[in-house]
mmCIF file of C-alpha atoms in Angstrom:
data_model
loop_
_atom_site.group_PDB
_atom_site.id
_atom_site.type_symbol
_atom_site.label_atom_id
_atom_site.label_comp_id
_atom_site.label_asym_id
_atom_site.label_seq_id
_atom_site.Cartn_x
_atom_site.Cartn_y
_atom_site.Cartn_z
ATOM 1 C CA UNK A 1 -54.385 -15.086 -51.846
ATOM 2 C CA UNK A 2 -51.221 -12.817 -51.145
ATOM 3 C CA UNK A 3 -48.417 -12.037 -54.094
ATOM 4 C CA UNK A 4 -45.759 -11.823 -51.381
ATOM 5 C CA UNK A 5 -44.057 -13.716 -49.711
ATOM 6 C CA UNK A 6 -43.938 -16.190 -52.720
ATOM 7 C CA UNK A 7 -42.607 -20.009 -51.924
ATOM 8 C CA UNK A 8 -39.339 -20.841 -53.495
ATOM 9 C CA UNK A 9 -39.224 -21.197 -57.164
ATOM 10 C CA UNK A 10 -37.170 -21.847 -60.364
ATOM 11 C CA UNK A 11 -37.193 -20.057 -63.558
ATOM 12 C CA UNK A 12 -35.759 -20.718 -67.239
ATOM 13 C CA UNK A 13 -36.710 -20.800 -70.864
ATOM 14 C CA UNK A 14 -37.580 -24.119 -72.659
ATOM 15 C CA UNK A 15 -36.766 -24.134 -76.185
ATOM 16 C CA UNK A 16 -39.981 -23.929 -78.602
ATOM 17 C CA UNK A 17 -38.964 -24.559 -82.071
ATOM 18 C CA UNK A 18 -36.754 -21.674 -82.950
ATOM 19 C CA UNK A 19 -37.918 -19.748 -79.921
ATOM 20 C CA UNK A 20 -38.231 -19.960 -76.367
ATOM 21 C CA UNK A 21 -40.848 -20.069 -73.691
ATOM 22 C CA UNK A 22 -40.180 -18.771 -70.546
ATOM 23 C CA UNK A 23 -41.527 -20.567 -67.181
ATOM 24 C CA UNK A 24 -41.643 -20.278 -63.626
ATOM 25 C CA UNK A 25 -42.268 -23.311 -61.565
ATOM 26 C CA UNK A 26 -42.903 -22.831 -57.881
ATOM 27 C CA UNK A 27 -43.114 -25.968 -55.668
ATOM 28 C CA UNK A 28 -41.875 -29.336 -56.366
ATOM 29 C CA UNK A 29 -43.221 -31.016 -59.666
ATOM 30 C CA UNK A 30 -43.914 -34.920 -59.445
ATOM 31 C CA UNK A 31 -44.219 -35.126 -55.786
ATOM 32 C CA UNK A 32 -47.283 -36.840 -55.514
ATOM 33 C CA UNK A 33 -49.878 -34.047 -56.280
ATOM 34 C CA UNK A 34 -50.525 -33.220 -60.086
ATOM 35 C CA UNK A 35 -48.768 -29.584 -61.386
ATOM 36 C CA UNK A 36 -50.997 -26.912 -61.700
ATOM 37 C CA UNK A 37 -50.504 -25.234 -64.968
ATOM 38 C CA UNK A 38 -51.521 -21.736 -65.333
ATOM 39 C CA UNK A 39 -52.331 -20.303 -68.516
ATOM 40 C CA UNK A 40 -52.799 -16.439 -68.876
ATOM 41 C CA UNK A 41 -54.936 -14.402 -70.853
ATOM 42 C CA UNK A 42 -54.539 -11.967 -73.577
ATOM 43 C CA UNK A 43 -53.637 -13.093 -76.032
ATOM 44 C CA UNK A 44 -50.779 -11.265 -75.704
ATOM 45 C CA UNK A 45 -50.815 -10.644 -71.720
ATOM 46 C CA UNK A 46 -48.003 -12.337 -69.363
ATOM 47 C CA UNK A 47 -48.137 -14.395 -66.284
ATOM 48 C CA UNK A 48 -47.427 -11.674 -63.876
ATOM 49 C CA UNK A 49 -51.385 -10.889 -63.388
ATOM 50 C CA UNK A 50 -51.911 -14.512 -62.147
ATOM 51 C CA UNK A 51 -48.782 -14.791 -59.776
ATOM 52 C CA UNK A 52 -50.420 -14.842 -56.723
ATOM 53 C CA UNK A 53 -51.808 -18.393 -57.632
ATOM 54 C CA UNK A 54 -48.334 -19.707 -56.869
ATOM 55 C CA UNK A 55 -49.491 -19.686 -52.972
ATOM 56 C CA UNK A 56 -51.167 -22.907 -54.032
ATOM 57 C CA UNK A 57 -47.872 -24.601 -53.670
ATOM 58 C CA UNK A 58 -47.784 -23.565 -49.776
ATOM 59 C CA UNK A 59 -50.603 -26.441 -49.343
ATOM 60 C CA UNK A 60 -48.360 -28.984 -51.780
ATOM 61 C CA UNK A 61 -49.533 -28.133 -55.360
ATOM 62 C CA UNK A 62 -46.779 -27.405 -57.598
ATOM 63 C CA UNK A 63 -47.544 -24.388 -59.996
ATOM 64 C CA UNK A 64 -46.267 -23.601 -63.473
ATOM 65 C CA UNK A 65 -46.581 -20.171 -64.821
ATOM 66 C CA UNK A 66 -45.386 -19.270 -68.191
ATOM 67 C CA UNK A 67 -45.336 -16.584 -70.740
ATOM 68 C CA UNK A 68 -46.922 -17.384 -74.253
ATOM 69 C CA UNK A 69 -44.446 -16.559 -76.817
ATOM 70 C CA UNK A 70 -44.336 -12.921 -78.178
ATOM 71 C CA UNK A 71 -44.757 -11.512 -74.713
ATOM 72 C CA UNK A 72 -42.988 -11.136 -71.156
ATOM 73 C CA UNK A 73 -39.722 -13.427 -71.104
ATOM 74 C CA UNK A 74 -40.577 -15.287 -73.944
ATOM 75 C CA UNK A 75 -39.465 -14.535 -77.471
ATOM 76 C CA UNK A 76 -40.633 -11.393 -78.796
ATOM 77 C CA UNK A 77 -41.625 -11.522 -82.953
ATOM 78 C CA UNK A 78 -42.874 -7.853 -83.657
ATOM 79 C CA UNK A 79 -42.115 -8.620 -87.242
ATOM 80 C CA UNK A 80 -44.348 -11.747 -87.637
ATOM 81 C CA UNK A 81 -47.949 -11.206 -89.329
ATOM 82 C CA UNK A 82 -51.491 -12.551 -88.560
ATOM 83 C CA UNK A 83 -50.633 -15.862 -90.085
ATOM 84 C CA UNK A 84 -48.289 -16.902 -87.442
ATOM 85 C CA UNK A 85 -50.212 -15.629 -84.483
ATOM 86 C CA UNK A 86 -52.775 -18.726 -84.450
ATOM 87 C CA UNK A 87 -54.581 -20.421 -81.819
ATOM 88 C CA UNK A 88 -52.667 -23.549 -82.817
ATOM 89 C CA UNK A 89 -49.506 -21.998 -82.192
ATOM 90 C CA UNK A 90 -50.050 -21.508 -78.636
ATOM 91 C CA UNK A 91 -51.695 -24.997 -78.438
ATOM 92 C CA UNK A 92 -48.408 -26.341 -79.580
ATOM 93 C CA UNK A 93 -46.433 -24.148 -77.158
ATOM 94 C CA UNK A 94 -48.566 -25.558 -74.179
ATOM 95 C CA UNK A 95 -48.038 -29.225 -75.303
ATOM 96 C CA UNK A 96 -44.457 -28.461 -75.889
ATOM 97 C CA UNK A 97 -44.063 -26.687 -72.282
ATOM 98 C CA UNK A 98 -45.892 -29.590 -70.761
ATOM 99 C CA UNK A 99 -43.599 -32.473 -72.173
ATOM 100 C CA UNK A 100 -40.311 -30.263 -71.715
ATOM 101 C CA UNK A 101 -41.211 -29.720 -67.765
ATOM 102 C CA UNK A 102 -42.040 -33.419 -67.259
ATOM 103 C CA UNK A 103 -45.358 -32.742 -66.032
ATOM 104 C CA UNK A 104 -47.716 -34.030 -68.895
ATOM 105 C CA UNK A 105 -48.262 -37.231 -67.336
ATOM 106 C CA UNK A 106 -49.909 -35.607 -64.190
ATOM 107 C CA UNK A 107 -51.250 -32.002 -64.426
ATOM 108 C CA UNK A 108 -54.342 -29.940 -64.070
ATOM 109 C CA UNK A 109 -54.835 -26.602 -66.346
ATOM 110 C CA UNK A 110 -55.998 -23.111 -65.050
ATOM 111 C CA UNK A 111 -56.794 -21.048 -67.600
ATOM 112 C CA UNK A 112 -57.749 -17.291 -67.420
ATOM 113 C CA UNK A 113 -59.828 -15.378 -69.847
ATOM 114 C CA UNK A 114 -58.336 -16.252 -73.448
ATOM 115 C CA UNK A 115 -56.360 -18.767 -71.609
ATOM 116 C CA UNK A 116 -59.587 -20.660 -70.448
ATOM 117 C CA UNK A 117 -60.406 -21.028 -73.960
ATOM 118 C CA UNK A 118 -56.946 -22.340 -74.817
ATOM 119 C CA UNK A 119 -56.939 -24.692 -72.014
ATOM 120 C CA UNK A 120 -60.932 -25.921 -72.818
ATOM 121 C CA UNK A 121 -59.502 -26.909 -76.374
ATOM 122 C CA UNK A 122 -56.517 -28.736 -75.265
ATOM 123 C CA UNK A 123 -58.723 -30.604 -72.899
ATOM 124 C CA UNK A 124 -60.946 -31.312 -75.452
ATOM 125 C CA UNK A 125 -58.431 -33.386 -77.053
ATOM 126 C CA UNK A 126 -58.285 -35.642 -74.051
ATOM 127 C CA UNK A 127 -54.927 -35.698 -73.172
ATOM 128 C CA UNK A 128 -54.125 -38.876 -71.024
ATOM 129 C CA UNK A 129 -51.852 -36.868 -68.284
ATOM 130 C CA UNK A 130 -54.697 -33.945 -67.644
ATOM 131 C CA UNK A 131 -56.591 -34.427 -64.337
ATOM 132 C CA UNK A 132 -58.742 -31.508 -64.231
ATOM 133 C CA UNK A 133 -60.076 -28.260 -65.655
ATOM 134 C CA UNK A 134 -60.311 -24.831 -64.348
ATOM 135 C CA UNK A 135 -61.788 -22.164 -66.764
ATOM 136 C CA UNK A 136 -61.792 -18.912 -65.296
ATOM 137 C CA UNK A 137 -63.241 -15.927 -66.718
ATOM 138 C CA UNK A 138 -63.628 -17.183 -70.107
ATOM 139 C CA UNK A 139 -65.924 -17.001 -72.706
ATOM 140 C CA UNK A 140 -67.073 -19.771 -74.786
ATOM 141 C CA UNK A 141 -66.925 -18.137 -78.110
ATOM 142 C CA UNK A 142 -65.687 -14.516 -79.160
ATOM 143 C CA UNK A 143 -68.808 -14.310 -81.279
ATOM 144 C CA UNK A 144 -70.714 -14.492 -77.691
ATOM 145 C CA UNK A 145 -67.978 -11.874 -76.256
ATOM 146 C CA UNK A 146 -68.841 -9.481 -78.753
ATOM 147 C CA UNK A 147 -72.646 -9.568 -78.499
ATOM 148 C CA UNK A 148 -72.130 -9.092 -74.759
ATOM 149 C CA UNK A 149 -70.116 -6.145 -75.261
ATOM 150 C CA UNK A 150 -72.456 -4.410 -76.911
ATOM 151 C CA UNK A 151 -74.763 -5.133 -73.883
ATOM 152 C CA UNK A 152 -72.282 -3.955 -71.259
ATOM 153 C CA UNK A 153 -71.056 -0.635 -73.135
ATOM 154 C CA UNK A 154 -74.394 0.645 -73.266
ATOM 155 C CA UNK A 155 -74.704 0.446 -69.830
ATOM 156 C CA UNK A 156 -71.575 2.877 -69.562
ATOM 157 C CA UNK A 157 -71.863 5.980 -67.967
ATOM 158 C CA UNK A 158 -73.477 8.720 -70.729
ATOM 159 C CA UNK A 159 -71.045 9.751 -73.445
ATOM 160 C CA UNK A 160 -68.022 7.033 -72.627
ATOM 161 C CA UNK A 161 -69.343 4.868 -75.538
ATOM 162 C CA UNK A 162 -69.873 7.440 -77.496
ATOM 163 C CA UNK A 163 -66.596 8.709 -77.163
ATOM 164 C CA UNK A 164 -64.884 5.036 -77.507
ATOM 165 C CA UNK A 165 -67.170 4.916 -80.934
ATOM 166 C CA UNK A 166 -65.742 7.878 -82.335
ATOM 167 C CA UNK A 167 -62.239 6.921 -81.762
ATOM 168 C CA UNK A 168 -62.764 3.252 -83.241
ATOM 169 C CA UNK A 169 -64.294 4.898 -86.381
ATOM 170 C CA UNK A 170 -61.447 7.129 -87.075
ATOM 171 C CA UNK A 171 -58.979 4.852 -85.971
ATOM 172 C CA UNK A 172 -57.272 6.751 -83.411
ATOM 173 C CA UNK A 173 -57.848 4.015 -80.352
ATOM 174 C CA UNK A 174 -54.074 5.051 -79.383
ATOM 175 C CA UNK A 175 -55.343 8.593 -78.227
ATOM 176 C CA UNK A 176 -55.259 9.543 -74.570
ATOM 177 C CA UNK A 177 -59.153 10.089 -74.600
ATOM 178 C CA UNK A 178 -59.976 6.664 -76.081
ATOM 179 C CA UNK A 179 -57.462 5.338 -72.975
ATOM 180 C CA UNK A 180 -59.509 7.456 -70.297
ATOM 181 C CA UNK A 181 -62.983 6.031 -71.668
ATOM 182 C CA UNK A 182 -61.666 2.636 -71.904
ATOM 183 C CA UNK A 183 -60.219 2.759 -68.258
ATOM 184 C CA UNK A 184 -64.131 3.250 -66.998
ATOM 185 C CA UNK A 185 -64.899 0.027 -68.686
ATOM 186 C CA UNK A 186 -61.957 -1.808 -67.234
ATOM 187 C CA UNK A 187 -62.467 -0.379 -63.697
ATOM 188 C CA UNK A 188 -66.227 -1.531 -64.119
ATOM 189 C CA UNK A 189 -65.685 -4.992 -66.011
ATOM 190 C CA UNK A 190 -62.166 -6.090 -65.845
ATOM 191 C CA UNK A 191 -60.504 -4.864 -62.548
ATOM 192 C CA UNK A 192 -62.543 -3.403 -59.563
ATOM 193 C CA UNK A 193 -60.031 -2.644 -57.245
ATOM 194 C CA UNK A 194 -58.538 0.717 -56.281
ATOM 195 C CA UNK A 195 -55.977 1.233 -57.036
ATOM 196 C CA UNK A 196 -54.872 -1.644 -59.541
ATOM 197 C CA UNK A 197 -52.527 -4.250 -58.048
ATOM 198 C CA UNK A 198 -48.963 -4.215 -59.132
ATOM 199 C CA UNK A 199 -49.043 -7.756 -60.475
ATOM 200 C CA UNK A 200 -52.123 -6.680 -62.891
ATOM 201 C CA UNK A 201 -50.443 -3.199 -63.812
ATOM 202 C CA UNK A 202 -47.246 -5.364 -64.726
ATOM 203 C CA UNK A 203 -49.133 -7.621 -67.191
ATOM 204 C CA UNK A 204 -51.478 -4.318 -68.246
ATOM 205 C CA UNK A 205 -48.134 -2.812 -69.459
ATOM 206 C CA UNK A 206 -46.363 -5.489 -70.886
ATOM 207 C CA UNK A 207 -49.234 -5.900 -73.292
ATOM 208 C CA UNK A 208 -48.705 -2.431 -74.802
ATOM 209 C CA UNK A 209 -44.922 -2.244 -74.225
ATOM 210 C CA UNK A 210 -45.256 -5.112 -77.068
ATOM 211 C CA UNK A 211 -48.575 -5.516 -78.781
ATOM 212 C CA UNK A 212 -47.871 -7.192 -81.574
ATOM 213 C CA UNK A 213 -49.877 -10.402 -80.179
ATOM 214 C CA UNK A 214 -52.840 -8.647 -78.686
ATOM 215 C CA UNK A 215 -53.475 -6.130 -81.753
ATOM 216 C CA UNK A 216 -53.327 -8.875 -83.834
ATOM 217 C CA UNK A 217 -55.707 -11.503 -82.509
ATOM 218 C CA UNK A 218 -57.759 -9.524 -80.011
ATOM 219 C CA UNK A 219 -57.723 -5.503 -81.236
ATOM 220 C CA UNK A 220 -56.899 -2.545 -79.119
ATOM 221 C CA UNK A 221 -59.473 -3.112 -76.221
ATOM 222 C CA UNK A 222 -61.094 -5.851 -74.369
ATOM 223 C CA UNK A 223 -64.419 -4.744 -75.867
ATOM 224 C CA UNK A 224 -63.030 -3.715 -79.342
ATOM 225 C CA UNK A 225 -62.144 -7.436 -80.801
ATOM 226 C CA UNK A 226 -61.453 -6.712 -84.653
ATOM 227 C CA UNK A 227 -58.574 -9.372 -84.756
ATOM 228 C CA UNK A 228 -58.044 -12.743 -86.002
ATOM 229 C CA UNK A 229 -59.988 -14.107 -82.997
ATOM 230 C CA UNK A 230 -63.031 -12.360 -83.635
ATOM 231 C CA UNK A 231 -64.765 -15.564 -85.070
ATOM 232 C CA UNK A 232 -62.923 -17.966 -82.936
ATOM 233 C CA UNK A 233 -65.060 -20.323 -80.799
ATOM 234 C CA UNK A 234 -64.604 -23.570 -78.252
ATOM 235 C CA UNK A 235 -68.366 -24.104 -78.298
ATOM 236 C CA UNK A 236 -68.004 -26.754 -81.029
ATOM 237 C CA UNK A 237 -65.315 -29.093 -79.029
ATOM 238 C CA UNK A 238 -65.983 -28.556 -75.126
ATOM 239 C CA UNK A 239 -68.901 -31.658 -74.831
ATOM 240 C CA UNK A 240 -65.524 -33.857 -75.376
ATOM 241 C CA UNK A 241 -63.778 -32.706 -72.357
ATOM 242 C CA UNK A 242 -63.508 -35.688 -70.105
ATOM 243 C CA UNK A 243 -62.387 -34.312 -66.594
ATOM 244 C CA UNK A 244 -63.940 -32.705 -63.817
ATOM 245 C CA UNK A 245 -63.934 -28.835 -64.488
ATOM 246 C CA UNK A 246 -64.628 -25.698 -62.431
ATOM 247 C CA UNK A 247 -66.201 -22.624 -63.928
ATOM 248 C CA UNK A 248 -65.151 -19.371 -61.971
ATOM 249 C CA UNK A 249 -66.622 -15.987 -62.822
ATOM 250 C CA UNK A 250 -67.388 -12.644 -61.439
ATOM 251 C CA UNK A 251 -71.006 -11.059 -60.766
ATOM 252 C CA UNK A 252 -69.349 -8.119 -62.632
ATOM 253 C CA UNK A 253 -67.179 -9.964 -65.048
ATOM 254 C CA UNK A 254 -67.079 -8.664 -68.839
ATOM 255 C CA UNK A 255 -67.064 -12.590 -69.297
ATOM 256 C CA UNK A 256 -70.789 -12.120 -68.733
ATOM 257 C CA UNK A 257 -72.972 -15.525 -67.611
ATOM 258 C CA UNK A 258 -74.127 -15.788 -71.172
ATOM 259 C CA UNK A 259 -70.689 -16.137 -72.487
ATOM 260 C CA UNK A 260 -69.908 -18.952 -69.600
ATOM 261 C CA UNK A 261 -73.137 -20.663 -70.623
ATOM 262 C CA UNK A 262 -71.824 -22.832 -72.729
ATOM 263 C CA UNK A 263 -69.321 -24.294 -70.649
ATOM 264 C CA UNK A 264 -71.979 -25.064 -67.988
ATOM 265 C CA UNK A 265 -74.161 -26.764 -70.691
ATOM 266 C CA UNK A 266 -71.924 -28.885 -72.821
ATOM 267 C CA UNK A 267 -68.924 -30.184 -70.331
ATOM 268 C CA UNK A 268 -70.272 -33.264 -69.044
ATOM 269 C CA UNK A 269 -68.563 -33.073 -65.540
ATOM 270 C CA UNK A 270 -69.127 -29.211 -64.610
ATOM 271 C CA UNK A 271 -69.601 -26.885 -61.427
ATOM 272 C CA UNK A 272 -69.711 -23.137 -61.937
ATOM 273 C CA UNK A 273 -68.659 -20.666 -58.836
ATOM 274 C CA UNK A 274 -69.695 -16.941 -58.965
ATOM 275 C CA UNK A 275 -67.768 -14.132 -57.345
ATOM 276 C CA UNK A 276 -70.238 -11.990 -56.412
ATOM 277 C CA UNK A 277 -67.630 -9.106 -55.235
ATOM 278 C CA UNK A 278 -65.654 -9.423 -58.578
ATOM 279 C CA UNK A 279 -65.445 -8.938 -62.062
ATOM 280 C CA UNK A 280 -62.453 -10.558 -64.401
ATOM 281 C CA UNK A 281 -60.087 -10.871 -61.462
ATOM 282 C CA UNK A 282 -61.424 -12.751 -58.718
ATOM 283 C CA UNK A 283 -58.121 -14.267 -57.800
ATOM 284 C CA UNK A 284 -57.467 -10.725 -57.057
ATOM 285 C CA UNK A 285 -60.444 -9.225 -56.014
ATOM 286 C CA UNK A 286 -61.328 -12.227 -53.776
ATOM 287 C CA UNK A 287 -58.235 -13.831 -53.290
ATOM 288 C CA UNK A 288 -59.199 -15.447 -50.050
ATOM 289 C CA UNK A 289 -62.606 -17.239 -51.435
ATOM 290 C CA UNK A 290 -60.463 -17.883 -54.527
ATOM 291 C CA UNK A 291 -57.880 -19.981 -52.973
ATOM 292 C CA UNK A 292 -60.526 -21.674 -50.909
ATOM 293 C CA UNK A 293 -62.717 -22.582 -54.016
ATOM 294 C CA UNK A 294 -59.637 -23.608 -55.940
ATOM 295 C CA UNK A 295 -58.270 -25.575 -53.196
ATOM 296 C CA UNK A 296 -61.053 -27.539 -52.620
ATOM 297 C CA UNK A 297 -61.713 -28.236 -56.015
ATOM 298 C CA UNK A 298 -58.053 -29.544 -56.362
ATOM 299 C CA UNK A 299 -58.322 -31.728 -53.035
ATOM 300 C CA UNK A 300 -61.319 -33.550 -54.549
ATOM 301 C CA UNK A 301 -59.535 -34.339 -57.562
ATOM 302 C CA UNK A 302 -57.063 -36.677 -55.632
ATOM 303 C CA UNK A 303 -59.202 -38.152 -53.236
#
């Protein structure tokens, strides 16, 4: 799924209370097929690393990307504290976006990583316009995620986890040494491509240009979750999801099978596809298969 060239798109911002949410629409909404609304990860990342999903519009699926509040083209609020940055804020933002773009009566959600958890929580409310749900590379709970992070960290090359833990204990996770050790994990379990794709790097650097949301809700890295989400879970609600659901994960994913299993066990109508050559970014690591799997799922929704 090549990132370039992309079909024509429109961009802008919609009001969200006193703030604004940046969006990009590729293709023509309300043209007979549900809009595919892409919910990015983080929290505190941007849409950039998922931009190649816009190529689905070449097959007639309008695709909506947006930057969640706090990052990218949306309103930045570095002065806000942890009481502001809650899952409910982002659920309200998603609902607002759907209505402002006039797609709330006919849409599919594709949530990646944290975005998959957010999309699952949204879907559990059974909104009448939701036609389908794709949960990509997402854990069902952060406690599960944290227990599996220990498993993955224990398998890192000798000395890497020791370096990580030393800096985490000292509060020096901003150091170059921590970043270098962190990258060993990322190259195994987040994105296995060398070099990292430009779209992925764009989101990666956006997180660290304004880390307010990521540091508050997650923590300093993917595997050291000490933020407000550390106890958050959607396990309690996913049985209420009433639309056909596609699960996607990578064989080398930081979202290990144990973290995804509750979705498989509890969602009534669900199918799970594992990408053997991927970690956390199969849309970048195996783009042709990703496009085929997602395209087939979408086609089956409207048959």
